[in-house]
Amino acid sequence: AVGAAWLTAAAEASGVVTGAGLGSAAASWDGVLVVVLPSTPDAFRRVSGLDSATAAATQAAAVMAASDSAPRIVGNTATTSGLDAAGLRTVLVHEGVHVALRSAVSNAPLWASEGIAESVAEASDPGTRERNAALVAAAPRPSALPSAADLAGPDAPTAYALASVAVDAAIARWGRPAVMSWLADWAVPTRPTDAELTAAYLAALPG
């Protein structure tokens, strides 16, 4: 029953990610999501490569065995057992974006890769969108883009919501095709400076 639920959610998530307008950033993705479900929390930790504390709080992770490997999603059945079908699909949409973009070997900053994954998840699920909007509204006003430490810290849900705001602000300012080209290669000379990206992000924050 658990496997069937994940299979259904993965099929739905694949459709969402395929239609998400990822453009050139997902040019090498074939539309397939491979999902692995380790049988115990410790097995999830080992397969995902996460440390014990992070693994215990993680619902799923997109991993790659090597830079030329096909990405796969490793699911944590312990932390996702209480999710309904929509919640499980949203988890797989977020991780599916990482698969499509090969985020594990991307040179984009973490705020950008997590931001686009969260943005696509928000667009596909009203509950996620409402929750993230509430987190952003309640957060102290930031002065910089979310850092890697923010995204891995105790207020990670807020940092993920803010990263989504940052990516959406860039899309609104420079257009989706342009942002997807930067996610495909963050070193492209057409990308705005970090200061310009930060300014667009801060201007998009509520209040």
Short mmCIF file of C-alpha atoms in Angstrom, two decimals, residues 7 14 26 44 79 83 89 102 119-120 165 174 184 193 195:
data_model
loop_
_atom_site.label_atom_id
_atom_site.label_comp_id
_atom_site.label_asym_id
_atom_site.label_seq_id
_atom_site.Cartn_x
_atom_site.Cartn_y
_atom_site.Cartn_z
CA LEU A 7 3.98 5.26 -7.27
CA SER A 14 6.17 13.79 -13.05
CA ALA A 26 15.64 20.37 -17.72
CA PHE A 44 17.11 5.93 4.50
CA THR A 79 8.56 11.02 8.19
CA LEU A 83 0.92 12.74 4.65
CA ARG A 89 2.60 14.45 -4.33
CA ARG A 102 20.12 17.60 -11.79
CA SER A 119 8.01 27.56 -6.43
CA VAL A 120 6.83 24.68 -8.60
CA VAL A 165 9.95 34.40 -3.33
CA TRP A 174 13.77 38.88 -16.18
CA ALA A 184 21.17 25.39 -16.45
CA THR A 193 24.67 40.23 -10.50
CA ALA A 195 23.20 42.54 -6.01
#
